[in-house]
């Protein structure tokens, strides 16, 4: 029957009969065959090869005879009870011609022989396995000679032996332990063979065998019987199962120790299959498995590390709930080993994620199994550690057995805190990894775990985390960021072009070790900020937390000064997040707030000594403003004063030309901080102090120096507080060289533009004492801002200053008498000084900067119109709301204000006829507006009863100035007419004369005003005796000049003069008499 597979194999009836006899012998004499099994197996191997050969056939001399022969064999087996060993024997199949398939029956008998090994005694099974091993060994020796038909037959025989060994093993799972070493030993020997086919065969056989044993019903029955504490065989069963698991898993470690990469990879694949299929049934083999996976983590072969990590992922993702708690520590350690391995980056990152998953599991509970099932899973962690460290393994089973007899709650035996500490320790180590991706991931995970589960940690646990993990991590990372190399790296070489190496580009933000450590430090600051935001009220009660806070501030301060832009911003954010998150809730003690201010103050004082970026300075300034907005309830007088001093120092540094802070963005942010401080509900008793510091932002003012020619404001101290009584108002010098230089510093205008609206609101809302202390400085500073129109006409600073100045005049200064009763605390000198500053601003701005010609195309038509409207408004406010109000301004101040209006009104008439036509229209309109304001101030009307003593004084001052101005305008018109001859007069001149004549005809003056006019006594008598209620004695003063205008060439002028002469006649009661017939 033995023949090459390429030849036709024909089984004769004789062959079938012989096989029947052989099956009978094997079944009847299986316990006494011993070494003779080899002969039986050789024949069965040939039969198996023949059955699977495509060229094998049987002779059918007599279908009845053939059937009877085979049926007789089956009857023989059944007569001994052997035919019932397997219920899966295939039934006799028939061909299309109705004949039974002989090969199918023979194959079934062949397989059933090995399945029936379950009924053999143990020695017979071992003899059978020995024979299979011997047959396989014989063929193994022949396969080493090469390839060919004979080699294929030998490999087929080895395959037959291996398959039958697996069959015997599977059918003897109830007593597998005595057989395991014999079977697995042969498989390991095959796995070490040089033939690739044999190695693969051995690995597959090991995979099937291990999974079959661990997935057997016996293991499941053991799991179910664990709850039966009264079982007398519990101890022996536990020992047996422990030995079995150890024996089943140990071949994987032996296989992994092989020099063959294929064998090592096969070992890991088998382990993966075991964990996927039977992981939840494992109890005592975890030390061996974890030792194996730990050793894989240190391998240099990427494929091996990947395979090992796949098994670990199965454990950590799906098997944690089934692992005995005393092995969890080792699982965590092995995961850390994979995080630290350098072979594959993605594995390290995924391992860190598994640590996070493990922490979630620990926090929720060490196991999801019922408490009854947990009780028998107790074992000392130390014994497991000894196993992992390679200590004596023979003593361990007894130790574990003894420990399990002292069972109690597994949750109590294995501390959740200890497991979490193990995770934190690993993350801390990984946070120092040289690979930036790994350390960043580890640090991010550490803080995410603390932030996500911090509320479940005890105070002692938090204390341990802070002092052993959080602050040490910060110290180490900040040190590395400060000391790492700043040399630029070259990317990976991609190839050669033109004889030069081509390297992969690395982004400039990551091309040095120092920059990458900076990125890590940013993550640490962000993590600490997140912790403090969430747990600060709890953490500040931990012992010695203040010292940790101080060390944090030192590192933050150093990072702000010396770190990169990103590090500095992260450090500032760490402070701000803590303070802003808790100060408004009342959870921030004052020392913490003061310590933050200390950091900002030191930075502003010393920033010029360091190469900090503009963005960092901006962030500090914005943080100061935001800090006050959120924590203003915690600011007392001293704290508020200190905050203003810090911002004032920042402003001073910003507007200094020699300092590198002269940047528009820095100026805007510094101003924004000051605006936040001042716009919030500041303590009014600090208004004078804060405003004085604020005035340093206005153009031309480095600081508010005291003028040599001015005395301090004399504030009545009868009812003032001690703080208010010592505060002195100072005059700001507008002519110092430093002021002139700073005025040219255009970026500093940004400060004043932001501050003016806020400052005006603050001053107007302040108490009277504080208000009038600072009024002179505020008005003077606004005036300095208003005159920037000359250098920066398109800017918004002067416009904002004009609007603020108008607000102060309308809303407050014009109402001073309301608060100036005899018992008022505001002294007369203080009010006089305010009016002096008002007069200075009006005189300088109206005369020097309003109604002036501008460079061509310097402003758009819309801007020109808006600016002209603003000029008209300031004149209206002066004439209608200031000089017509009941104010207590000294007479000399009133004279200056009137003189200012007159000087502005004289611009048109002071120009010769040759140039007056070149005057821009907006300039002539402004001059005419001021002239009309003078007329308005002289005019008297009984309507409304608004006439008062101040207005009477103003009217007396204005009437004489107005008469002289009108005389000048009329004479200039007469002179111009004569000079130009027949040529037409400029439109500007005509508009001026017409407006004057019209106003002269309309105004009516008070009799007190008329009393100072230079009129003859008899004219005064005539005017007094007149019956008209509208007294216009001013026309008599101008009568001579008006008479000359009668002959003017301009018809409109002559008509208006005619009307005025009629009015004069009426005043003299010389109206035309109508006689009645």
PDB file of N, CA, C and O in Angstrom, residues 959-1009:
ATOM      1  N   UNK A 959     -19.772 144.618  25.533  1.00  0.00           N
ATOM      2  CA  UNK A 959     -20.315 145.699  24.720  1.00  0.00           C
ATOM      3  C   UNK A 959     -19.238 146.625  24.200  1.00  0.00           C
ATOM      4  O   UNK A 959     -19.265 147.043  23.040  1.00  0.00           O
ATOM      5  N   UNK A 960     -18.266 146.906  25.055  1.00  0.00           N
ATOM      6  CA  UNK A 960     -17.204 147.800  24.603  1.00  0.00           C
ATOM      7  C   UNK A 960     -16.314 147.107  23.569  1.00  0.00           C
ATOM      8  O   UNK A 960     -15.908 147.714  22.577  1.00  0.00           O
ATOM      9  N   UNK A 961     -16.014 145.824  23.841  1.00  0.00           N
ATOM     10  CA  UNK A 961     -15.206 145.085  22.865  1.00  0.00           C
ATOM     11  C   UNK A 961     -15.946 144.976  21.547  1.00  0.00           C
ATOM     12  O   UNK A 961     -15.360 145.139  20.465  1.00  0.00           O
ATOM     13  N   UNK A 962     -17.238 144.747  21.622  1.00  0.00           N
ATOM     14  CA  UNK A 962     -18.022 144.589  20.407  1.00  0.00           C
ATOM     15  C   UNK A 962     -18.100 145.891  19.619  1.00  0.00           C
ATOM     16  O   UNK A 962     -18.016 145.887  18.382  1.00  0.00           O
ATOM     17  N   UNK A 963     -18.270 147.042  20.314  1.00  0.00           N
ATOM     18  CA  UNK A 963     -18.340 148.312  19.605  1.00  0.00           C
ATOM     19  C   UNK A 963     -17.043 148.594  18.861  1.00  0.00           C
ATOM     20  O   UNK A 963     -17.053 149.058  17.711  1.00  0.00           O
ATOM     21  N   UNK A 964     -15.942 148.287  19.519  1.00  0.00           N
ATOM     22  CA  UNK A 964     -14.651 148.504  18.839  1.00  0.00           C
ATOM     23  C   UNK A 964     -14.502 147.559  17.651  1.00  0.00           C
ATOM     24  O   UNK A 964     -13.983 147.946  16.597  1.00  0.00           O
ATOM     25  N   UNK A 965     -14.969 146.300  17.819  1.00  0.00           N
ATOM     26  CA  UNK A 965     -14.839 145.366  16.714  1.00  0.00           C
ATOM     27  C   UNK A 965     -15.733 145.774  15.559  1.00  0.00           C
ATOM     28  O   UNK A 965     -15.325 145.704  14.380  1.00  0.00           O
ATOM     29  N   UNK A 966     -16.947 146.220  15.848  1.00  0.00           N
ATOM     30  CA  UNK A 966     -17.835 146.674  14.776  1.00  0.00           C
ATOM     31  C   UNK A 966     -17.255 147.903  14.085  1.00  0.00           C
ATOM     32  O   UNK A 966     -17.338 148.032  12.851  1.00  0.00           O
ATOM     33  N   UNK A 967     -16.732 148.850  14.862  1.00  0.00           N
ATOM     34  CA  UNK A 967     -16.109 150.045  14.280  1.00  0.00           C
ATOM     35  C   UNK A 967     -14.996 149.653  13.327  1.00  0.00           C
ATOM     36  O   UNK A 967     -14.860 150.186  12.226  1.00  0.00           O
ATOM     37  N   UNK A 968     -14.208 148.660  13.750  1.00  0.00           N
ATOM     38  CA  UNK A 968     -13.091 148.202  12.913  1.00  0.00           C
ATOM     39  C   UNK A 968     -13.596 147.569  11.632  1.00  0.00           C
ATOM     40  O   UNK A 968     -13.053 147.804  10.550  1.00  0.00           O
ATOM     41  N   UNK A 969     -14.641 146.764  11.749  1.00  0.00           N
ATOM     42  CA  UNK A 969     -15.172 146.074  10.565  1.00  0.00           C
ATOM     43  C   UNK A 969     -15.774 147.078   9.582  1.00  0.00           C
ATOM     44  O   UNK A 969     -15.563 146.993   8.357  1.00  0.00           O
ATOM     45  N   UNK A 970     -16.522 148.061  10.119  1.00  0.00           N
ATOM     46  CA  UNK A 970     -17.129 149.066   9.237  1.00  0.00           C
ATOM     47  C   UNK A 970     -16.060 149.899   8.543  1.00  0.00           C
ATOM     48  O   UNK A 970     -16.157 150.182   7.337  1.00  0.00           O
ATOM     49  N   UNK A 971     -15.087 150.338   9.278  1.00  0.00           N
ATOM     50  CA  UNK A 971     -14.010 151.143   8.681  1.00  0.00           C
ATOM     51  C   UNK A 971     -13.224 150.344   7.649  1.00  0.00           C
ATOM     52  O   UNK A 971     -12.825 150.871   6.620  1.00  0.00           O
ATOM     53  N   UNK A 972     -12.979 149.039   7.948  1.00  0.00           N
ATOM     54  CA  UNK A 972     -12.253 148.219   6.976  1.00  0.00           C
ATOM     55  C   UNK A 972     -13.052 148.082   5.691  1.00  0.00           C
ATOM     56  O   UNK A 972     -12.487 148.136   4.590  1.00  0.00           O
ATOM     57  N   UNK A 973     -14.344 147.995   5.800  1.00  0.00           N
ATOM     58  CA  UNK A 973     -15.175 147.896   4.596  1.00  0.00           C
ATOM     59  C   UNK A 973     -15.089 149.178   3.773  1.00  0.00           C
ATOM     60  O   UNK A 973     -14.963 149.131   2.541  1.00  0.00           O
ATOM     61  N   UNK A 974     -15.183 150.334   4.445  1.00  0.00           N
ATOM     62  CA  UNK A 974     -15.091 151.600   3.727  1.00  0.00           C
ATOM     63  C   UNK A 974     -13.743 151.745   3.046  1.00  0.00           C
ATOM     64  O   UNK A 974     -13.646 152.180   1.888  1.00  0.00           O
ATOM     65  N   UNK A 975     -12.690 151.361   3.747  1.00  0.00           N
ATOM     66  CA  UNK A 975     -11.348 151.474   3.172  1.00  0.00           C
ATOM     67  C   UNK A 975     -11.181 150.556   1.977  1.00  0.00           C
ATOM     68  O   UNK A 975     -10.568 150.927   0.961  1.00  0.00           O
ATOM     69  N   UNK A 976     -11.708 149.338   2.082  1.00  0.00           N
ATOM     70  CA  UNK A 976     -11.560 148.392   0.978  1.00  0.00           C
ATOM     71  C   UNK A 976     -12.321 148.852  -0.250  1.00  0.00           C
ATOM     72  O   UNK A 976     -11.863 148.661  -1.390  1.00  0.00           O
ATOM     73  N   UNK A 977     -13.496 149.470  -0.036  1.00  0.00           N
ATOM     74  CA  UNK A 977     -14.252 149.956  -1.190  1.00  0.00           C
ATOM     75  C   UNK A 977     -13.486 151.032  -1.939  1.00  0.00           C
ATOM     76  O   UNK A 977     -13.488 151.063  -3.167  1.00  0.00           O
ATOM     77  N   UNK A 978     -12.877 151.879  -1.186  1.00  0.00           N
ATOM     78  CA  UNK A 978     -12.105 152.939  -1.837  1.00  0.00           C
ATOM     79  C   UNK A 978     -10.879 152.370  -2.534  1.00  0.00           C
ATOM     80  O   UNK A 978     -10.486 152.840  -3.599  1.00  0.00           O
ATOM     81  N   UNK A 979     -10.296 151.360  -1.952  1.00  0.00           N
ATOM     82  CA  UNK A 979      -9.034 150.821  -2.479  1.00  0.00           C
ATOM     83  C   UNK A 979      -9.233 150.048  -3.765  1.00  0.00           C
ATOM     84  O   UNK A 979      -8.433 150.162  -4.702  1.00  0.00           O
ATOM     85  N   UNK A 980     -10.267 149.290  -3.858  1.00  0.00           N
ATOM     86  CA  UNK A 980     -10.406 148.428  -5.036  1.00  0.00           C
ATOM     87  C   UNK A 980     -11.132 149.121  -6.179  1.00  0.00           C
ATOM     88  O   UNK A 980     -11.166 148.603  -7.292  1.00  0.00           O
ATOM     89  N   UNK A 981     -11.729 150.241  -5.876  1.00  0.00           N
ATOM     90  CA  UNK A 981     -12.387 150.968  -6.948  1.00  0.00           C
ATOM     91  C   UNK A 981     -13.635 150.254  -7.429  1.00  0.00           C
ATOM     92  O   UNK A 981     -14.523 149.923  -6.650  1.00  0.00           O
ATOM     93  N   UNK A 982     -13.661 150.032  -8.755  1.00  0.00           N
ATOM     94  CA  UNK A 982     -14.838 149.421  -9.358  1.00  0.00           C
ATOM     95  C   UNK A 982     -14.856 147.895  -9.248  1.00  0.00           C
ATOM     96  O   UNK A 982     -15.862 147.260  -9.622  1.00  0.00           O
ATOM     97  N   UNK A 983     -13.784 147.322  -8.778  1.00  0.00           N
ATOM     98  CA  UNK A 983     -13.758 145.858  -8.656  1.00  0.00           C
ATOM     99  C   UNK A 983     -14.680 145.399  -7.525  1.00  0.00           C
ATOM    100  O   UNK A 983     -14.840 146.099  -6.535  1.00  0.00           O
ATOM    101  N   UNK A 984     -15.240 144.200  -7.641  1.00  0.00           N
ATOM    102  CA  UNK A 984     -16.145 143.718  -6.586  1.00  0.00           C
ATOM    103  C   UNK A 984     -15.344 143.313  -5.337  1.00  0.00           C
ATOM    104  O   UNK A 984     -14.209 142.866  -5.426  1.00  0.00           O
ATOM    105  N   UNK A 985     -15.986 143.505  -4.220  1.00  0.00           N
ATOM    106  CA  UNK A 985     -15.366 143.111  -2.956  1.00  0.00           C
ATOM    107  C   UNK A 985     -15.397 141.591  -2.807  1.00  0.00           C
ATOM    108  O   UNK A 985     -16.307 140.929  -3.330  1.00  0.00           O
ATOM    109  N   UNK A 986     -14.444 141.038  -2.058  1.00  0.00           N
ATOM    110  CA  UNK A 986     -14.477 139.590  -1.800  1.00  0.00           C
ATOM    111  C   UNK A 986     -15.758 139.202  -1.059  1.00  0.00           C
ATOM    112  O   UNK A 986     -16.278 139.948  -0.241  1.00  0.00           O
ATOM    113  N   UNK A 987     -16.241 138.040  -1.356  1.00  0.00           N
ATOM    114  CA  UNK A 987     -17.477 137.555  -0.721  1.00  0.00           C
ATOM    115  C   UNK A 987     -17.342 137.504   0.790  1.00  0.00           C
ATOM    116  O   UNK A 987     -18.307 137.804   1.526  1.00  0.00           O
ATOM    117  N   UNK A 988     -16.188 137.123   1.265  1.00  0.00           N
ATOM    118  CA  UNK A 988     -15.980 137.023   2.724  1.00  0.00           C
ATOM    119  C   UNK A 988     -16.189 138.363   3.391  1.00  0.00           C
ATOM    120  O   UNK A 988     -16.822 138.450   4.463  1.00  0.00           O
ATOM    121  N   UNK A 989     -15.694 139.425   2.741  1.00  0.00           N
ATOM    122  CA  UNK A 989     -15.841 140.755   3.326  1.00  0.00           C
ATOM    123  C   UNK A 989     -17.302 141.189   3.320  1.00  0.00           C
ATOM    124  O   UNK A 989     -17.798 141.778   4.297  1.00  0.00           O
ATOM    125  N   UNK A 990     -17.987 140.921   2.251  1.00  0.00           N
ATOM    126  CA  UNK A 990     -19.393 141.284   2.175  1.00  0.00           C
ATOM    127  C   UNK A 990     -20.223 140.529   3.212  1.00  0.00           C
ATOM    128  O   UNK A 990     -21.099 141.103   3.869  1.00  0.00           O
ATOM    129  N   UNK A 991     -19.983 139.231   3.347  1.00  0.00           N
ATOM    130  CA  UNK A 991     -20.734 138.448   4.329  1.00  0.00           C
ATOM    131  C   UNK A 991     -20.504 138.969   5.735  1.00  0.00           C
ATOM    132  O   UNK A 991     -21.443 139.023   6.554  1.00  0.00           O
ATOM    133  N   UNK A 992     -19.293 139.414   5.992  1.00  0.00           N
ATOM    134  CA  UNK A 992     -18.992 139.912   7.338  1.00  0.00           C
ATOM    135  C   UNK A 992     -19.738 141.205   7.618  1.00  0.00           C
ATOM    136  O   UNK A 992     -20.371 141.359   8.674  1.00  0.00           O
ATOM    137  N   UNK A 993     -19.704 142.176   6.687  1.00  0.00           N
ATOM    138  CA  UNK A 993     -20.350 143.467   6.919  1.00  0.00           C
ATOM    139  C   UNK A 993     -21.858 143.306   7.003  1.00  0.00           C
ATOM    140  O   UNK A 993     -22.542 143.940   7.813  1.00  0.00           O
ATOM    141  N   UNK A 994     -22.402 142.454   6.154  1.00  0.00           N
ATOM    142  CA  UNK A 994     -23.848 142.236   6.182  1.00  0.00           C
ATOM    143  C   UNK A 994     -24.266 141.624   7.509  1.00  0.00           C
ATOM    144  O   UNK A 994     -25.276 142.009   8.109  1.00  0.00           O
ATOM    145  N   UNK A 995     -23.503 140.634   7.993  1.00  0.00           N
ATOM    146  CA  UNK A 995     -23.831 139.998   9.263  1.00  0.00           C
ATOM    147  C   UNK A 995     -23.765 140.993  10.410  1.00  0.00           C
ATOM    148  O   UNK A 995     -24.636 141.000  11.295  1.00  0.00           O
ATOM    149  N   UNK A 996     -22.784 141.880  10.380  1.00  0.00           N
ATOM    150  CA  UNK A 996     -22.655 142.871  11.447  1.00  0.00           C
ATOM    151  C   UNK A 996     -23.839 143.818  11.438  1.00  0.00           C
ATOM    152  O   UNK A 996     -24.438 144.135  12.483  1.00  0.00           O
ATOM    153  N   UNK A 997     -24.218 144.311  10.278  1.00  0.00           N
ATOM    154  CA  UNK A 997     -25.332 145.249  10.184  1.00  0.00           C
ATOM    155  C   UNK A 997     -26.640 144.592  10.630  1.00  0.00           C
ATOM    156  O   UNK A 997     -27.478 145.228  11.285  1.00  0.00           O
ATOM    157  N   UNK A 998     -26.811 143.344  10.265  1.00  0.00           N
ATOM    158  CA  UNK A 998     -28.025 142.636  10.678  1.00  0.00           C
ATOM    159  C   UNK A 998     -28.057 142.443  12.196  1.00  0.00           C
ATOM    160  O   UNK A 998     -29.097 142.615  12.837  1.00  0.00           O
ATOM    161  N   UNK A 999     -26.944 142.029  12.781  1.00  0.00           N
ATOM    162  CA  UNK A 999     -26.892 141.824  14.222  1.00  0.00           C
ATOM    163  C   UNK A 999     -27.093 143.130  14.973  1.00  0.00           C
ATOM    164  O   UNK A 999     -27.767 143.158  16.009  1.00  0.00           O
ATOM    165  N   UNK A1000     -26.542 144.248  14.455  1.00  0.00           N
ATOM    166  CA  UNK A1000     -26.722 145.546  15.120  1.00  0.00           C
ATOM    167  C   UNK A1000     -28.193 145.919  15.150  1.00  0.00           C
ATOM    168  O   UNK A1000     -28.679 146.555  16.102  1.00  0.00           O
ATOM    169  N   UNK A1001     -28.908 145.561  14.117  1.00  0.00           N
ATOM    170  CA  UNK A1001     -30.320 145.914  14.069  1.00  0.00           C
ATOM    171  C   UNK A1001     -31.166 145.046  15.000  1.00  0.00           C
ATOM    172  O   UNK A1001     -32.220 145.473  15.468  1.00  0.00           O
ATOM    173  N   UNK A1002     -30.698 143.848  15.276  1.00  0.00           N
ATOM    174  CA  UNK A1002     -31.517 142.909  16.030  1.00  0.00           C
ATOM    175  C   UNK A1002     -31.317 142.991  17.535  1.00  0.00           C
ATOM    176  O   UNK A1002     -32.254 142.764  18.292  1.00  0.00           O
ATOM    177  N   UNK A1003     -30.111 143.240  17.995  1.00  0.00           N
ATOM    178  CA  UNK A1003     -29.848 143.121  19.423  1.00  0.00           C
ATOM    179  C   UNK A1003     -30.437 144.294  20.192  1.00  0.00           C
ATOM    180  O   UNK A1003     -30.504 145.425  19.713  1.00  0.00           O
ATOM    181  N   UNK A1004     -30.843 143.933  21.406  1.00  0.00           N
ATOM    182  CA  UNK A1004     -31.312 144.923  22.375  1.00  0.00           C
ATOM    183  C   UNK A1004     -30.476 144.723  23.627  1.00  0.00           C
ATOM    184  O   UNK A1004     -30.306 143.592  24.086  1.00  0.00           O
ATOM    185  N   UNK A1005     -29.971 145.824  24.191  1.00  0.00           N
ATOM    186  CA  UNK A1005     -29.072 145.688  25.332  1.00  0.00           C
ATOM    187  C   UNK A1005     -29.765 146.146  26.605  1.00  0.00           C
ATOM    188  O   UNK A1005     -30.695 146.957  26.578  1.00  0.00           O
ATOM    189  N   UNK A1006     -29.279 145.591  27.700  1.00  0.00           N
ATOM    190  CA  UNK A1006     -29.811 145.919  29.018  1.00  0.00           C
ATOM    191  C   UNK A1006     -29.398 147.337  29.398  1.00  0.00           C
ATOM    192  O   UNK A1006     -28.341 147.826  28.965  1.00  0.00           O
ATOM    193  N   UNK A1007     -30.220 148.009  30.228  1.00  0.00           N
ATOM    194  CA  UNK A1007     -29.895 149.397  30.582  1.00  0.00           C
ATOM    195  C   UNK A1007     -28.611 149.464  31.394  1.00  0.00           C
ATOM    196  O   UNK A1007     -27.879 150.459  31.346  1.00  0.00           O
ATOM    197  N   UNK A1008     -28.289 148.369  32.173  1.00  0.00           N
ATOM    198  CA  UNK A1008     -27.011 148.365  32.881  1.00  0.00           C
ATOM    199  C   UNK A1008     -25.856 148.301  31.896  1.00  0.00           C
ATOM    200  O   UNK A1008     -24.811 148.939  32.104  1.00  0.00           O
ATOM    201  N   UNK A1009     -26.044 147.567  30.840  1.00  0.00           N
ATOM    202  CA  UNK A1009     -24.999 147.475  29.805  1.00  0.00           C
ATOM    203  C   UNK A1009     -24.839 148.807  29.091  1.00  0.00           C
ATOM    204  O   UNK A1009     -23.724 149.268  28.806  1.00  0.00           O
TER     205      UNK A1009
END
